[in-house]
PDB file of N, CA, C and O in Angstrom, chain B, residues numbered from 101:
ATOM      1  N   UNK B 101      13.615   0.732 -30.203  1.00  0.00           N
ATOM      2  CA  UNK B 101      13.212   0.383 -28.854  1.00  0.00           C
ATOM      3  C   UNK B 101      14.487   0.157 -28.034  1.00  0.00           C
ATOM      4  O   UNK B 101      15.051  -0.928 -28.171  1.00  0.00           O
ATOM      5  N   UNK B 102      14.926   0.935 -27.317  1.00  0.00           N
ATOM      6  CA  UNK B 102      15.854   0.725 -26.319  1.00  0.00           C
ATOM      7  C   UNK B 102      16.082  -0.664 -25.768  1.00  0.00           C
ATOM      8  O   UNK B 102      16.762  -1.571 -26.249  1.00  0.00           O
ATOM      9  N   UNK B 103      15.486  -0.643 -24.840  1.00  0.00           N
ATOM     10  CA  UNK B 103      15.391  -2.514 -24.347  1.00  0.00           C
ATOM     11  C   UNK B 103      15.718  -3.643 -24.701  1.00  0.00           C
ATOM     12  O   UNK B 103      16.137  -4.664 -24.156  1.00  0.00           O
ATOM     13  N   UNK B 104      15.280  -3.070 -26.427  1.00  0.00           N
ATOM     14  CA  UNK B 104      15.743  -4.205 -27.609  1.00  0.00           C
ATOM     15  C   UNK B 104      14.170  -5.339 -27.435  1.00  0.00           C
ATOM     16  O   UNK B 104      14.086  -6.505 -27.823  1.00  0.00           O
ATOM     17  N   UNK B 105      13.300  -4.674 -26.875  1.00  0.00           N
ATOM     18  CA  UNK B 105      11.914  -5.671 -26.803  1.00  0.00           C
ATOM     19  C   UNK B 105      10.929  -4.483 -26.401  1.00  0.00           C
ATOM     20  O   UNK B 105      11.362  -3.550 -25.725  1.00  0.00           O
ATOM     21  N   UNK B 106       9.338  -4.532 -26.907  1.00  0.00           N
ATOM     22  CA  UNK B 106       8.474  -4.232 -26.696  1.00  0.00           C
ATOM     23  C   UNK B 106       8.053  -4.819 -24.464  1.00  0.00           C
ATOM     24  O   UNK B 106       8.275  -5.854 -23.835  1.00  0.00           O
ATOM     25  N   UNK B 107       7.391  -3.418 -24.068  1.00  0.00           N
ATOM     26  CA  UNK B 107       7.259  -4.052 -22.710  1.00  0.00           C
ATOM     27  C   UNK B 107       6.123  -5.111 -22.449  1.00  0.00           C
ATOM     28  O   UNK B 107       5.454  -5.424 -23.434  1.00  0.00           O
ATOM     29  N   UNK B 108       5.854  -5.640 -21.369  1.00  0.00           N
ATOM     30  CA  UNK B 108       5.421  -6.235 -21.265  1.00  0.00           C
ATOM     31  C   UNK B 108       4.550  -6.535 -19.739  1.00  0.00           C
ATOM     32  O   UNK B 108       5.303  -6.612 -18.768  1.00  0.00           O
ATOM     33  N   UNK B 109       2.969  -6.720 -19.427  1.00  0.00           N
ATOM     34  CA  UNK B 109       3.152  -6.324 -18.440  1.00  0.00           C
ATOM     35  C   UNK B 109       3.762  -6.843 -17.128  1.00  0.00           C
ATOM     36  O   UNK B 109       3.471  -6.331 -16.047  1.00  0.00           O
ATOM     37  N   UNK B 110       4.540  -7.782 -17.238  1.00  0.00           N
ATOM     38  CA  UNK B 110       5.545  -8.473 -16.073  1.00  0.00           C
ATOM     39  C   UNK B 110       6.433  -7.378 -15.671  1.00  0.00           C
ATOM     40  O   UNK B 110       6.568  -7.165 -14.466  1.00  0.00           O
ATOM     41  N   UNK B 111       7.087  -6.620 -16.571  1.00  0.00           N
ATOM     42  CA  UNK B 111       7.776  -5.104 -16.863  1.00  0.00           C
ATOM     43  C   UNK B 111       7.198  -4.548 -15.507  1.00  0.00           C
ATOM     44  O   UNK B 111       7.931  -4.279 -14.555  1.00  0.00           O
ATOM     45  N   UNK B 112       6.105  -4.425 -15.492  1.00  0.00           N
ATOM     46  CA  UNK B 112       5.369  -3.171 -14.465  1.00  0.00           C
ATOM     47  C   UNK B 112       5.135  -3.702 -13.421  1.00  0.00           C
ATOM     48  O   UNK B 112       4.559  -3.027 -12.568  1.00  0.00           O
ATOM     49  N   UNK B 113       5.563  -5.341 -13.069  1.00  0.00           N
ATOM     50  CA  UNK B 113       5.026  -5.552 -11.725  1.00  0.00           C
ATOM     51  C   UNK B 113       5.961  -5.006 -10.482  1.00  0.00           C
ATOM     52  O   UNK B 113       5.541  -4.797  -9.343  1.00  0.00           O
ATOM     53  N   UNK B 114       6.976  -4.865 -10.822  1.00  0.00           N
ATOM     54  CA  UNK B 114       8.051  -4.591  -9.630  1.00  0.00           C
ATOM     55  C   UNK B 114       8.156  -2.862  -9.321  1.00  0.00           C
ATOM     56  O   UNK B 114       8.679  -2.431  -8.294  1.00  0.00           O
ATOM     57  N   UNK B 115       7.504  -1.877 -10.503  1.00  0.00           N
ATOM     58  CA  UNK B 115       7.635  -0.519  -9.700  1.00  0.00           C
ATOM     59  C   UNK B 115       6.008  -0.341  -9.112  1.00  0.00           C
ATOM     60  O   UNK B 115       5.672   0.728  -8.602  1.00  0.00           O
ATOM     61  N   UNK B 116       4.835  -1.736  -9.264  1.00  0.00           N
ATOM     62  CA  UNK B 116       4.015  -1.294  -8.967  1.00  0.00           C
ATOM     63  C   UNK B 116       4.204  -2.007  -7.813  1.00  0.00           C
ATOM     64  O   UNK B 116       4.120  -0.995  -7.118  1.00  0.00           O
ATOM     65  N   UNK B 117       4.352  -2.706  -7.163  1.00  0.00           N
ATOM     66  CA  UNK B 117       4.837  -3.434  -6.017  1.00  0.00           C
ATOM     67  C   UNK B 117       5.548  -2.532  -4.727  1.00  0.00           C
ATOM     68  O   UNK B 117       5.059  -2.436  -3.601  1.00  0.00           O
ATOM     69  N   UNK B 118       6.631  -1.997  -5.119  1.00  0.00           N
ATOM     70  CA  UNK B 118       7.744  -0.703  -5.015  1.00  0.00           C
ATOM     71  C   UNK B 118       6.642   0.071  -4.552  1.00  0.00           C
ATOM     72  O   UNK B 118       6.465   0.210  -3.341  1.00  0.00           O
ATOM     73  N   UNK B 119       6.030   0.489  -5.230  1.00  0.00           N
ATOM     74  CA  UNK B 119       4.487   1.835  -5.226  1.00  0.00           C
ATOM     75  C   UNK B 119       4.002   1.645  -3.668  1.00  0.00           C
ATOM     76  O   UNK B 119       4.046   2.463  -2.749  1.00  0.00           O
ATOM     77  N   UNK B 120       3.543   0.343  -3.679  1.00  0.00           N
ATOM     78  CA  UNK B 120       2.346   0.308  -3.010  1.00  0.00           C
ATOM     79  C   UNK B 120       3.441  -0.739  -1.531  1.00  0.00           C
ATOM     80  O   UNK B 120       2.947  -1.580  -0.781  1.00  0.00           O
ATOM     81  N   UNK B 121       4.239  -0.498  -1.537  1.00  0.00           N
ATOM     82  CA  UNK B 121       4.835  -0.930  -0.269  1.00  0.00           C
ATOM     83  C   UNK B 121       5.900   0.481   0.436  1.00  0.00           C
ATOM     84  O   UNK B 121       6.215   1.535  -0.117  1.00  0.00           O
ATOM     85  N   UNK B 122       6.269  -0.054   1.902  1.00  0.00           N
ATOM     86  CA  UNK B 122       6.518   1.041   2.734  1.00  0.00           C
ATOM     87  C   UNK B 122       8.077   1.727   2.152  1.00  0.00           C
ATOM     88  O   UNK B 122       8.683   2.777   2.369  1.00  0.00           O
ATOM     89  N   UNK B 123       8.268   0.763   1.486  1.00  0.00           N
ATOM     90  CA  UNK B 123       9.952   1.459   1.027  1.00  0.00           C
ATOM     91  C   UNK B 123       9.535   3.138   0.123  1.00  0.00           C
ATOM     92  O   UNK B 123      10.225   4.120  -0.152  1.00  0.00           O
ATOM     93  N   UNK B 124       8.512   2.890  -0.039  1.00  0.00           N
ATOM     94  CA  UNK B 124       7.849   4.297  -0.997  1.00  0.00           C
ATOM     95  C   UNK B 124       7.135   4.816  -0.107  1.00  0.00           C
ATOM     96  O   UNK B 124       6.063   5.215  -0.563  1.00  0.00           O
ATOM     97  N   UNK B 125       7.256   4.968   0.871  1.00  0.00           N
ATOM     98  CA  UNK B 125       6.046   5.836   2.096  1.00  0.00           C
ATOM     99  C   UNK B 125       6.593   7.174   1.764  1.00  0.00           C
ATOM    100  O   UNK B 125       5.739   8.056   1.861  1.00  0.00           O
ATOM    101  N   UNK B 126       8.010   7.663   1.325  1.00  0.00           N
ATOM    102  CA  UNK B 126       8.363   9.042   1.283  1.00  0.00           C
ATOM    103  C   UNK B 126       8.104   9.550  -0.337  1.00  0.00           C
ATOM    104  O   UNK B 126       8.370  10.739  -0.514  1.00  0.00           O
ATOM    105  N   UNK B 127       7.793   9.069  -1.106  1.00  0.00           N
ATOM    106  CA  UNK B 127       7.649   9.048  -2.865  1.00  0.00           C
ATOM    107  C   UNK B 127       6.677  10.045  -2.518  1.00  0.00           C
ATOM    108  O   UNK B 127       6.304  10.077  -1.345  1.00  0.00           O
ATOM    109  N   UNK B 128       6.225  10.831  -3.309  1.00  0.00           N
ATOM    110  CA  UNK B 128       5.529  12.124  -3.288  1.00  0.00           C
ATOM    111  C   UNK B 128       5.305  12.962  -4.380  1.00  0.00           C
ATOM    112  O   UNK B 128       6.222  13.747  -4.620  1.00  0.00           O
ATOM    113  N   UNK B 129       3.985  13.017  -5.355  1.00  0.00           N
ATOM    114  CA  UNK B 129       4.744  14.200  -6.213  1.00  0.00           C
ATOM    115  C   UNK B 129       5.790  13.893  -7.228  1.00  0.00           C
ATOM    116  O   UNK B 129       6.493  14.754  -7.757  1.00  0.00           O
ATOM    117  N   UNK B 130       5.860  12.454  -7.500  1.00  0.00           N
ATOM    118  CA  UNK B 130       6.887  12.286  -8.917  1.00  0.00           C
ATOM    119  C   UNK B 130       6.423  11.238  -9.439  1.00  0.00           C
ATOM    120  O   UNK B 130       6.033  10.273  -8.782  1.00  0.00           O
ATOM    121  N   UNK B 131       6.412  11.335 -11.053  1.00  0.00           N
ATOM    122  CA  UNK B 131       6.250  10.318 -12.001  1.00  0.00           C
ATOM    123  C   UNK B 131       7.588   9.047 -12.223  1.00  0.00           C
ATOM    124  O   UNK B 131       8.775   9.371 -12.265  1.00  0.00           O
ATOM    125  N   UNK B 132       7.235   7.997 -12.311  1.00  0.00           N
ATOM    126  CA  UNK B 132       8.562   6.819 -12.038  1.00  0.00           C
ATOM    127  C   UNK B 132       8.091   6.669 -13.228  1.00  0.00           C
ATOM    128  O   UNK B 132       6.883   6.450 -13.323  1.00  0.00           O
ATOM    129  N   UNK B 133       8.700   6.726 -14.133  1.00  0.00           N
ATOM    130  CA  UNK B 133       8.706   6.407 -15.658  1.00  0.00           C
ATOM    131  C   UNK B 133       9.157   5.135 -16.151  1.00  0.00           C
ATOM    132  O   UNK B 133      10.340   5.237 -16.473  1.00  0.00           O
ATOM    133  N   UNK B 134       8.707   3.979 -16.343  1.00  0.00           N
ATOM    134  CA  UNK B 134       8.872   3.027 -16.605  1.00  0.00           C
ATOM    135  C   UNK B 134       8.366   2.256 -17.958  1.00  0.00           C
ATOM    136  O   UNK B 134       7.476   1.425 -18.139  1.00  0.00           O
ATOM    137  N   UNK B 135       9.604   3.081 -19.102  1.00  0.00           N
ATOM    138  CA  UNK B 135       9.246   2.561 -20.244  1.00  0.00           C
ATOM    139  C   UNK B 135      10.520   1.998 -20.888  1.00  0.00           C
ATOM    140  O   UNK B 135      10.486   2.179 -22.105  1.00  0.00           O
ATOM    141  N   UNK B 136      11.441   1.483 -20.545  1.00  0.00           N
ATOM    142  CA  UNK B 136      12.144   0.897 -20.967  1.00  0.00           C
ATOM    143  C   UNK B 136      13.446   1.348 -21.775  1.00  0.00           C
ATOM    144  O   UNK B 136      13.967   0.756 -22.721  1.00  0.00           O
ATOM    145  N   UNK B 137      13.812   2.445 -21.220  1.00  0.00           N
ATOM    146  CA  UNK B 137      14.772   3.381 -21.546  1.00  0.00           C
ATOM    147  C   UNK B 137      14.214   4.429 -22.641  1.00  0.00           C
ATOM    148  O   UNK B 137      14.962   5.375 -22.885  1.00  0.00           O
ATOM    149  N   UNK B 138      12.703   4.352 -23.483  1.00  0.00           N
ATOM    150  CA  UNK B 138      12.696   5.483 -24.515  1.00  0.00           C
ATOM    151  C   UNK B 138      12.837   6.541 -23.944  1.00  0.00           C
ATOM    152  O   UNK B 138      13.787   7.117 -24.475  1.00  0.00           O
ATOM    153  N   UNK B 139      12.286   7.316 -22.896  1.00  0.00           N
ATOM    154  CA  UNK B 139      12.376   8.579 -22.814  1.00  0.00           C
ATOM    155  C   UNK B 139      14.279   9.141 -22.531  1.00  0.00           C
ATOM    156  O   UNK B 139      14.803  10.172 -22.954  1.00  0.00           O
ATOM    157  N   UNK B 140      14.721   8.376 -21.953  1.00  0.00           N
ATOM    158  CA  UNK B 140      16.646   8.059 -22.382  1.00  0.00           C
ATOM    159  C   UNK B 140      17.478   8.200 -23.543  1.00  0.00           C
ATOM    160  O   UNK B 140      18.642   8.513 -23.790  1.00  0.00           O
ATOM    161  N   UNK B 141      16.335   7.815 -24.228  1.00  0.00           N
ATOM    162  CA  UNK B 141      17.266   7.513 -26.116  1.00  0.00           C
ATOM    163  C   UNK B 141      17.786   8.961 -26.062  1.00  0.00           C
ATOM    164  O   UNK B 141      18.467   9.408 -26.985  1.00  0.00           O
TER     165      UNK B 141
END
């Protein structure tokens, strides 16, 4: 596990937050992958 910890869902509150506010009005069409560096290893 990258992270060095299993996620958790506190993990997901800040790109779902991010998501659903105006700083993401231009996001379009892409997956935000938020697993804790595995797809990185």
């Amino acid at each position: 596990i990258p992270a060095g910890r299993w996620g958790e869902a506190e993990d997901f509150k800040g790109p779902a937050i991010f998501l659903a506010s105006d700083a993401a009005k231009y996001v379009q069409g892409t997956i935000l992958t938020v697993d804790g560096g595995w797809m990185g290893r």
